[in-house]
PDB file of C-alpha atoms and ligand atoms in Angstrom:
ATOM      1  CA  UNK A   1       0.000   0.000   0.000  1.00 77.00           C
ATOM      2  CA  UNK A   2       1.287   3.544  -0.961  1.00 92.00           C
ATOM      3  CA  UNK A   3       2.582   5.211   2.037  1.00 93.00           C
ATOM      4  CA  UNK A   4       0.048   8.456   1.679  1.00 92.00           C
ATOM      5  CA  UNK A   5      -2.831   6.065   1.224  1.00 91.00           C
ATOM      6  CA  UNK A   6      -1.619   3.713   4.414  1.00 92.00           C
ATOM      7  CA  UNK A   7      -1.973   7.071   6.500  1.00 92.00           C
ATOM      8  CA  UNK A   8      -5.128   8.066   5.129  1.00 91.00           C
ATOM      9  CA  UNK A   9      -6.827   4.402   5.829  1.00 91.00           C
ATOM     10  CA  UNK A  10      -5.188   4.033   9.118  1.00 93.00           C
ATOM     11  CA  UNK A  11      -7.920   4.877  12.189  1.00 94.00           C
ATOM     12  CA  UNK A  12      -7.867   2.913  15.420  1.00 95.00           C
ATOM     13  CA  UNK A  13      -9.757  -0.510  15.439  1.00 96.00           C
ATOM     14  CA  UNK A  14     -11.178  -2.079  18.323  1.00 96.00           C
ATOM     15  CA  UNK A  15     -13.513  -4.899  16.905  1.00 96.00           C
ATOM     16  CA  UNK A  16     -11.918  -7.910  14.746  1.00 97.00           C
ATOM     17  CA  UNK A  17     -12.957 -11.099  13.094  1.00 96.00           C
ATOM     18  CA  UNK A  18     -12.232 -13.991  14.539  1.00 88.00           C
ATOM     19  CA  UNK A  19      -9.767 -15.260  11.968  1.00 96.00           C
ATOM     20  CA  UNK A  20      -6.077 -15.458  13.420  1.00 98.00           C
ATOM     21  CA  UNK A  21      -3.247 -13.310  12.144  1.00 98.00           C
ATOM     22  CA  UNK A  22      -0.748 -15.360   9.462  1.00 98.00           C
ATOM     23  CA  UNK A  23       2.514 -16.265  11.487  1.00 98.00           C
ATOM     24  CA  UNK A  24       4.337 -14.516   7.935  1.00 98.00           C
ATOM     25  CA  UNK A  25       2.308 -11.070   8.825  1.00 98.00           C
ATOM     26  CA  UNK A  26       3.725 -11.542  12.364  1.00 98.00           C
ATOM     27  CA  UNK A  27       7.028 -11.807  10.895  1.00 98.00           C
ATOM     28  CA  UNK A  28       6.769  -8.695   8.609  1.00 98.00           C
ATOM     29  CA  UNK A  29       5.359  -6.042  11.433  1.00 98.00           C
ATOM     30  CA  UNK A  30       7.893  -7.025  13.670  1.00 98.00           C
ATOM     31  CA  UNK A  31      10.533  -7.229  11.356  1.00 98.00           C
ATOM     32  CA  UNK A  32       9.521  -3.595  10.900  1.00 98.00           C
ATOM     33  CA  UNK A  33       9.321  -2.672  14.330  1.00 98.00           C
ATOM     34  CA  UNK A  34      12.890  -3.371  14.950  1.00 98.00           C
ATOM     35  CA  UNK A  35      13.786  -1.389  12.053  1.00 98.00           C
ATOM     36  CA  UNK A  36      12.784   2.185  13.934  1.00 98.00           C
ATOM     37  CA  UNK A  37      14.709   4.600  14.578  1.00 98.00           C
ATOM     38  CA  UNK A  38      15.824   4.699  18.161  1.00 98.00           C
ATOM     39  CA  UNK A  39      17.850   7.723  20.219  1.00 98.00           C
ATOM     40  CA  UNK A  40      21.669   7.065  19.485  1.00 98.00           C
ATOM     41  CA  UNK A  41      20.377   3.868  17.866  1.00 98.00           C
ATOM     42  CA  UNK A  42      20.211   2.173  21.671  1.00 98.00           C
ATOM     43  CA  UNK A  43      17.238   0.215  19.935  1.00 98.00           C
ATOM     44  CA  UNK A  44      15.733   0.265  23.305  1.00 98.00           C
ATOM     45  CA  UNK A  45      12.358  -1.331  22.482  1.00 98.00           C
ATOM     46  CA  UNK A  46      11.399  -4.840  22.587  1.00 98.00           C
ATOM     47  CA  UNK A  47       8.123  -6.314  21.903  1.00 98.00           C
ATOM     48  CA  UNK A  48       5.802  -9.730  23.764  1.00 98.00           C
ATOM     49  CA  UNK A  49       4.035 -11.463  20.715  1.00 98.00           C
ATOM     50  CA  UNK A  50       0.858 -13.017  22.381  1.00 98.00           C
ATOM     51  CA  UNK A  51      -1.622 -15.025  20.831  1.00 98.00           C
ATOM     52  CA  UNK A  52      -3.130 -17.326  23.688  1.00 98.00           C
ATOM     53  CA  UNK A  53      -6.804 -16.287  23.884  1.00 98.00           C
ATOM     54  CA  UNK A  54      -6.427 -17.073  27.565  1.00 98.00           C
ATOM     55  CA  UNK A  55      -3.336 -14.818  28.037  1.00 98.00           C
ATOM     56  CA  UNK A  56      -4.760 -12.039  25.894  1.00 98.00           C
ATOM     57  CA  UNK A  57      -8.018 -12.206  28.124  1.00 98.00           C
ATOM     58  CA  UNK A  58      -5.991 -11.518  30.848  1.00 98.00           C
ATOM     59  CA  UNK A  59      -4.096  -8.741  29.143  1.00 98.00           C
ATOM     60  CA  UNK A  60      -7.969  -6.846  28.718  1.00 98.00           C
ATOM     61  CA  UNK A  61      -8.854  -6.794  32.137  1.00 98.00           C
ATOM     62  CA  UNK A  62      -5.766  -4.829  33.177  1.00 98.00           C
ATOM     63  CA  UNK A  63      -7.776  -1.822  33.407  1.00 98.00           C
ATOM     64  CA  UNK A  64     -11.432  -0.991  33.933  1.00 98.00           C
ATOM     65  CA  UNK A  65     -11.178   1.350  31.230  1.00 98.00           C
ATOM     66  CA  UNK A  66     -10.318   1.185  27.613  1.00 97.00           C
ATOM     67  CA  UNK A  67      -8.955  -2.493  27.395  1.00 98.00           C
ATOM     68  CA  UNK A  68     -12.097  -4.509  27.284  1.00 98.00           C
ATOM     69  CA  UNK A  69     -12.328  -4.939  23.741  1.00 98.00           C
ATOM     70  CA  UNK A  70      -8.851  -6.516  23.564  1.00 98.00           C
ATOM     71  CA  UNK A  71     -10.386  -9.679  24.700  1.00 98.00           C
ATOM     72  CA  UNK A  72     -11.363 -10.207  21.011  1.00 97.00           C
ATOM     73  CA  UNK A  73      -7.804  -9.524  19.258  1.00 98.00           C
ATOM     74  CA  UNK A  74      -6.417 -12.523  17.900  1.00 98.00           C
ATOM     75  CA  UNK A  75      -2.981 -10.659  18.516  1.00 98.00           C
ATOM     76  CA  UNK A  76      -1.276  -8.385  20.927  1.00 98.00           C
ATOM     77  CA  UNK A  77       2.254  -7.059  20.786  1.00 98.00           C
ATOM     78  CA  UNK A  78       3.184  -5.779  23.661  1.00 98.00           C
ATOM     79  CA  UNK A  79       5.669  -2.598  22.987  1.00 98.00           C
ATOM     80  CA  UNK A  80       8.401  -2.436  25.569  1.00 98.00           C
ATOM     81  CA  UNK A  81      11.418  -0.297  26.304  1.00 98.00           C
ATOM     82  CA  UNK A  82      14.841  -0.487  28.242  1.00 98.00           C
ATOM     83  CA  UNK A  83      15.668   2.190  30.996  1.00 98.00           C
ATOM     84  CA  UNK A  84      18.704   1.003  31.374  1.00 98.00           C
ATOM     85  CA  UNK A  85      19.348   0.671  27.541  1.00 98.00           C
ATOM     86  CA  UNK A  86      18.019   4.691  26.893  1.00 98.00           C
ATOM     87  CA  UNK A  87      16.296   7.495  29.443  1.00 98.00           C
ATOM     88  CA  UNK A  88      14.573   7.784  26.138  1.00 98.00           C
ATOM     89  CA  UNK A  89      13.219   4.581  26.106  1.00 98.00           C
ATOM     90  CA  UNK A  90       9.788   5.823  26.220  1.00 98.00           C
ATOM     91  CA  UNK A  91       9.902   7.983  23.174  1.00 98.00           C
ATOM     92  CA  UNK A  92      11.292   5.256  21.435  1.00 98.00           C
ATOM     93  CA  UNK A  93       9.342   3.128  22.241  1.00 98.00           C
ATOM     94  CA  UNK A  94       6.103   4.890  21.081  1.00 98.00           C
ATOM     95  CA  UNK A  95       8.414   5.008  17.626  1.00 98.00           C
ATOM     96  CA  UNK A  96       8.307   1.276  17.438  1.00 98.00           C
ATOM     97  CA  UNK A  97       4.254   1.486  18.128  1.00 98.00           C
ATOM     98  CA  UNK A  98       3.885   3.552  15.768  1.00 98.00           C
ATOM     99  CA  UNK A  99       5.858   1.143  13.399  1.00 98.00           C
ATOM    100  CA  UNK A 100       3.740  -1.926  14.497  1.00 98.00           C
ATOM    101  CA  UNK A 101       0.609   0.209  13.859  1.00 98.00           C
ATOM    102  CA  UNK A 102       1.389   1.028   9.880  1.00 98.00           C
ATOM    103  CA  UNK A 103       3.043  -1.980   9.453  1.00 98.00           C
ATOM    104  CA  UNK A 104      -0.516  -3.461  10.555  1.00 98.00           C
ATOM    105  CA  UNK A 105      -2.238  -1.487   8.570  1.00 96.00           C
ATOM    106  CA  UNK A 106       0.102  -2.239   5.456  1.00 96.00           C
ATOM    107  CA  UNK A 107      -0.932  -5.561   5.908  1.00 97.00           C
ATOM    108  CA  UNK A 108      -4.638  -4.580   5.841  1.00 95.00           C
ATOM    109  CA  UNK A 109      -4.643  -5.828   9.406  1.00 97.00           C
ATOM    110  CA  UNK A 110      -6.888  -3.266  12.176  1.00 96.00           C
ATOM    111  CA  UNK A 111      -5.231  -2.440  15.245  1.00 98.00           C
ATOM    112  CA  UNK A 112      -5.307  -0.069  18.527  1.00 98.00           C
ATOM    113  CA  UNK A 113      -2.875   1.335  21.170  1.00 98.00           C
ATOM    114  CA  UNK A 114      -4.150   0.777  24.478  1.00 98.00           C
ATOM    115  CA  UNK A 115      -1.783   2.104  27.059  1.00 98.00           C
ATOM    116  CA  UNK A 116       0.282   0.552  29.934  1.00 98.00           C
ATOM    117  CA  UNK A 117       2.966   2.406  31.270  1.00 98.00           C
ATOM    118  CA  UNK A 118       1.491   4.796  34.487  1.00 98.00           C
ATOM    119  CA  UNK A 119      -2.211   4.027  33.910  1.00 98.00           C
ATOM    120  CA  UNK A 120      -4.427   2.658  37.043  1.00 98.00           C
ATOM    121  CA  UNK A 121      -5.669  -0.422  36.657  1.00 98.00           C
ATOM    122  CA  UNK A 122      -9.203   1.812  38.142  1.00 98.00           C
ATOM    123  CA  UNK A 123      -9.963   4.832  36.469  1.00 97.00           C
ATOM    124  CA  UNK A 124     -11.499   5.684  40.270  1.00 98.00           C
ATOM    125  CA  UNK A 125      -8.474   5.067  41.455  1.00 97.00           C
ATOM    126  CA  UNK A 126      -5.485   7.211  39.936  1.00 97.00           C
ATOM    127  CA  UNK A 127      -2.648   6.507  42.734  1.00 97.00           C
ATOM    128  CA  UNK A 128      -4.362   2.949  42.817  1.00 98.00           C
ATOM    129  CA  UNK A 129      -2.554  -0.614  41.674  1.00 98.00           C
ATOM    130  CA  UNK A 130      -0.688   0.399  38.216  1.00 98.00           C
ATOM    131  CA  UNK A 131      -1.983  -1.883  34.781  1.00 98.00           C
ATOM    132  CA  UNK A 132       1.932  -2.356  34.669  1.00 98.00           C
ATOM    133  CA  UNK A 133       2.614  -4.593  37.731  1.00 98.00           C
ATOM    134  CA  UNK A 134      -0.552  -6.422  36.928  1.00 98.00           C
ATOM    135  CA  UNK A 135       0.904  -7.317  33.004  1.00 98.00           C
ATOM    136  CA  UNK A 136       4.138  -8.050  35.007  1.00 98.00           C
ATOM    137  CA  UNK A 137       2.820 -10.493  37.674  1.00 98.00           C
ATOM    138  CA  UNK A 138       2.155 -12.902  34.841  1.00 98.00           C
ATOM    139  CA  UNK A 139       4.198 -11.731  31.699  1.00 98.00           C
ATOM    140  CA  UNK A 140       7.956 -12.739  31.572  1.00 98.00           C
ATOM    141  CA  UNK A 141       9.021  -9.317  31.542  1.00 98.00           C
ATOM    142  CA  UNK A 142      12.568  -8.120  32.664  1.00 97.00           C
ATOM    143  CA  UNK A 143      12.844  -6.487  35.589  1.00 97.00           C
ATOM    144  CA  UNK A 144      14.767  -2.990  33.129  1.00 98.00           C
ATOM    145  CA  UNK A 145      11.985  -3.180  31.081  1.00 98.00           C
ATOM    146  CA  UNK A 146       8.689  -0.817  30.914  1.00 98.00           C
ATOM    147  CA  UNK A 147       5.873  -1.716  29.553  1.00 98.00           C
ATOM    148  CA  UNK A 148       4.444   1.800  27.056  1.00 99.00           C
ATOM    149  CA  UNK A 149       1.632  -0.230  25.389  1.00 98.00           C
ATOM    150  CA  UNK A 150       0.005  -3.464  24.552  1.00 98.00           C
ATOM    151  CA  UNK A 151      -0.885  -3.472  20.592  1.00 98.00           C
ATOM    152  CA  UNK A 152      -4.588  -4.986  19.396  1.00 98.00           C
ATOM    153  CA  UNK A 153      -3.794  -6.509  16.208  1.00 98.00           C
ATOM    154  CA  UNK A 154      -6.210  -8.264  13.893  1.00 98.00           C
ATOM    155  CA  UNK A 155      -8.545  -8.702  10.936  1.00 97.00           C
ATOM    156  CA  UNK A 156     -10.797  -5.998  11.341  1.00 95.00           C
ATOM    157  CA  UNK A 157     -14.834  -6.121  11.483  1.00 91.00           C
ATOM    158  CA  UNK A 158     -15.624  -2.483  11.292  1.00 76.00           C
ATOM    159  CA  UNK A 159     -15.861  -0.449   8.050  1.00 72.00           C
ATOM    160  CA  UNK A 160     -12.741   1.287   6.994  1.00 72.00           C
ATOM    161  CA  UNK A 161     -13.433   5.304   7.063  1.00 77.00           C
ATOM    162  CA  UNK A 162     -10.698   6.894   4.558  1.00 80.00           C
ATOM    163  CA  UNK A 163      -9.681  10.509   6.479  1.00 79.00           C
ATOM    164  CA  UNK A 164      -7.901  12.824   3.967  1.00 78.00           C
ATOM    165  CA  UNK A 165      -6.730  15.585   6.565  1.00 77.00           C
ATOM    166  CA  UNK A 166      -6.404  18.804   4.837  1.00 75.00           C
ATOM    167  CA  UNK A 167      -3.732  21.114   5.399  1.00 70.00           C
ATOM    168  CA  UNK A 168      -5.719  24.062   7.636  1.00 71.00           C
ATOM    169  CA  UNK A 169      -5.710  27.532   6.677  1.00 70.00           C
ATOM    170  CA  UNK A 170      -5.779  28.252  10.351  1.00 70.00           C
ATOM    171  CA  UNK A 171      -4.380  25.878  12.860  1.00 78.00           C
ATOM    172  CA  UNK A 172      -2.647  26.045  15.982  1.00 83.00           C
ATOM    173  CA  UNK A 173      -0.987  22.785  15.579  1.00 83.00           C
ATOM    174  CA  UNK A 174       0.586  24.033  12.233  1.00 83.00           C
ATOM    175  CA  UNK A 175       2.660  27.095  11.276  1.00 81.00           C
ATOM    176  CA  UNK A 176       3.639  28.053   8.158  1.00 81.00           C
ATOM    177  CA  UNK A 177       6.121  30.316   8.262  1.00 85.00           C
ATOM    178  CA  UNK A 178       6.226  32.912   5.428  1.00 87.00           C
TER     179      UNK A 178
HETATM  180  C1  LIG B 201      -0.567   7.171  23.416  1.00 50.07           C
HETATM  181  C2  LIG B 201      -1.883   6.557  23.025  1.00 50.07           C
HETATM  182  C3  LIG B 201      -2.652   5.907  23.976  1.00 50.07           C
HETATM  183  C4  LIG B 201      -3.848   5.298  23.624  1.00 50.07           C
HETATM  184  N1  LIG B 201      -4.525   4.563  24.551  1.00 50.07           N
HETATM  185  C5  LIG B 201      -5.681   3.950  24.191  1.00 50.07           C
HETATM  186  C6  LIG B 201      -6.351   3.105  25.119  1.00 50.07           C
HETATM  187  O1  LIG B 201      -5.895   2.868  26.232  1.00 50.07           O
HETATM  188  N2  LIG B 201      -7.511   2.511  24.721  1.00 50.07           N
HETATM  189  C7  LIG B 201      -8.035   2.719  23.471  1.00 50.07           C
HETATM  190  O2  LIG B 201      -9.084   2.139  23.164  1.00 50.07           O
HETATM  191  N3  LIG B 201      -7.401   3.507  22.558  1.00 50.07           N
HETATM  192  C8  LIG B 201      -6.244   4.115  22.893  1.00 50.07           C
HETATM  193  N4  LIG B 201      -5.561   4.869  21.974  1.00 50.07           N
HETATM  194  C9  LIG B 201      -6.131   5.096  20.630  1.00 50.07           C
HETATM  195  C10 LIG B 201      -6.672   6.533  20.509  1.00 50.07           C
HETATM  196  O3  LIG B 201      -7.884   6.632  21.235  1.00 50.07           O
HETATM  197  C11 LIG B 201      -6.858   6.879  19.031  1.00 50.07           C
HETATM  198  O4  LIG B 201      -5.615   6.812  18.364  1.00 50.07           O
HETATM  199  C12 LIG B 201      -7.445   8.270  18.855  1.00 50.07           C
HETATM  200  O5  LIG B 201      -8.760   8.329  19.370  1.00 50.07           O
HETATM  201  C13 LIG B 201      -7.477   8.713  17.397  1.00 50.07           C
HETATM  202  O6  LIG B 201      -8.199   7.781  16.628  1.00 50.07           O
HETATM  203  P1  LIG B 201      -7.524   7.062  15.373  1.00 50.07           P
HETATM  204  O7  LIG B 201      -6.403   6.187  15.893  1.00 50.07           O
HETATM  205  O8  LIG B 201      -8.647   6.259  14.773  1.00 50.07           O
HETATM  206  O9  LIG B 201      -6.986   8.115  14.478  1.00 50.07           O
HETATM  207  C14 LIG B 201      -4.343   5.431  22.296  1.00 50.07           C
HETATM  208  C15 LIG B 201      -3.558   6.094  21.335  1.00 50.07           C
HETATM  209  C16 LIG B 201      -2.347   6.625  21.687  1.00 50.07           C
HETATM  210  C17 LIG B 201      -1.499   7.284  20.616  1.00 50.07           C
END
């Protein structure tokens, strides 16, 4: 898919079929993942492939909020960075989301960010348990390593909107400078 037309059909999916993601698609959107650019090129971010419908159950109900609908994902990637590899580790790691994300959608595969690192597992409950140490009480996940987002990755069941955003003649997210 051109790269103009990828950005234009990419929207956040939350709904999927129930037909599994090809091992070969796995391949190619993490294959691309490790290709981002990183700070100093510490390639800080690592990524959890998880495909158990029992373990991605699990992985919904870390919050209360906003993760429900991962229960139906016949794929999560869960998007990790190093603190001790980069004190940018965050940054780069929402890099490689973003990669897993296109690559997704290059692959005509839906997907959707649902964050991780300092979210409550209660929206109630801000200072409450963290959806972090929950993912880490049963993920093998190394102690140096944060958890930014888990990645909801499958064959989607919603209708494709195509956005075209036009470029504003008044916006304060973009200046033109004469
Ligand atoms: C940093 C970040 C965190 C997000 N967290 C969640 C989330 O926890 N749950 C969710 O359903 N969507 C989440 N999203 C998806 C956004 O809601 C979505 O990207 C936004 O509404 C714009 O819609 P679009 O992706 O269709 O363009 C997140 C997106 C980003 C970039």
């Amino acid at each position: 898919m051109e790269f103009f037309e990828l950005v234009e059909r990419r929207h956040s999916v939350r709904s999927f079929t129930g037909e599994p993601v090809e091992q070969a698609a796995i391949t190619r959107i993490l294959k691309a993942a490790l290709s981002a650019p990183s700070a100093k090129n510490t390639r800080s971010s690592s990524f959890m492939v998880v495909e158990e419908p029992e373990l991605i159950g699990r992985i919904a109900r870390m919050r209360d909020y906003g993760s429900a609908f991962v229960e139906k994902a016949p794929l999560v990637i869960l998007v990790m960075g190093d603190q001790l590899r980069s004190d940018l580790w965050e940054v780069n790691a929402a890099i490689s989301a973003t990669y897993v994300q296109l690559a997704a959608q290059a692959l005509e595969l839906g997907s959707c960010w649902v964050h991780v690192a300092g979210r409550p597992r209660r929206r109630e409950e801000p200072g409450g348990p963290a959806a972090e140490d929950y993912l880490r009480s049963f993920l093998p996940v190394p102690e140096s390593r944060r958890i930014l987002c888990a990645v909801a990755i499958g064959h989607t069941a919603e209708p494709a909107p195509i956005r075209k955003e036009e470029i504003p003649d008044a916006d304060d997210r973009v200046v033109i400078l004469p």
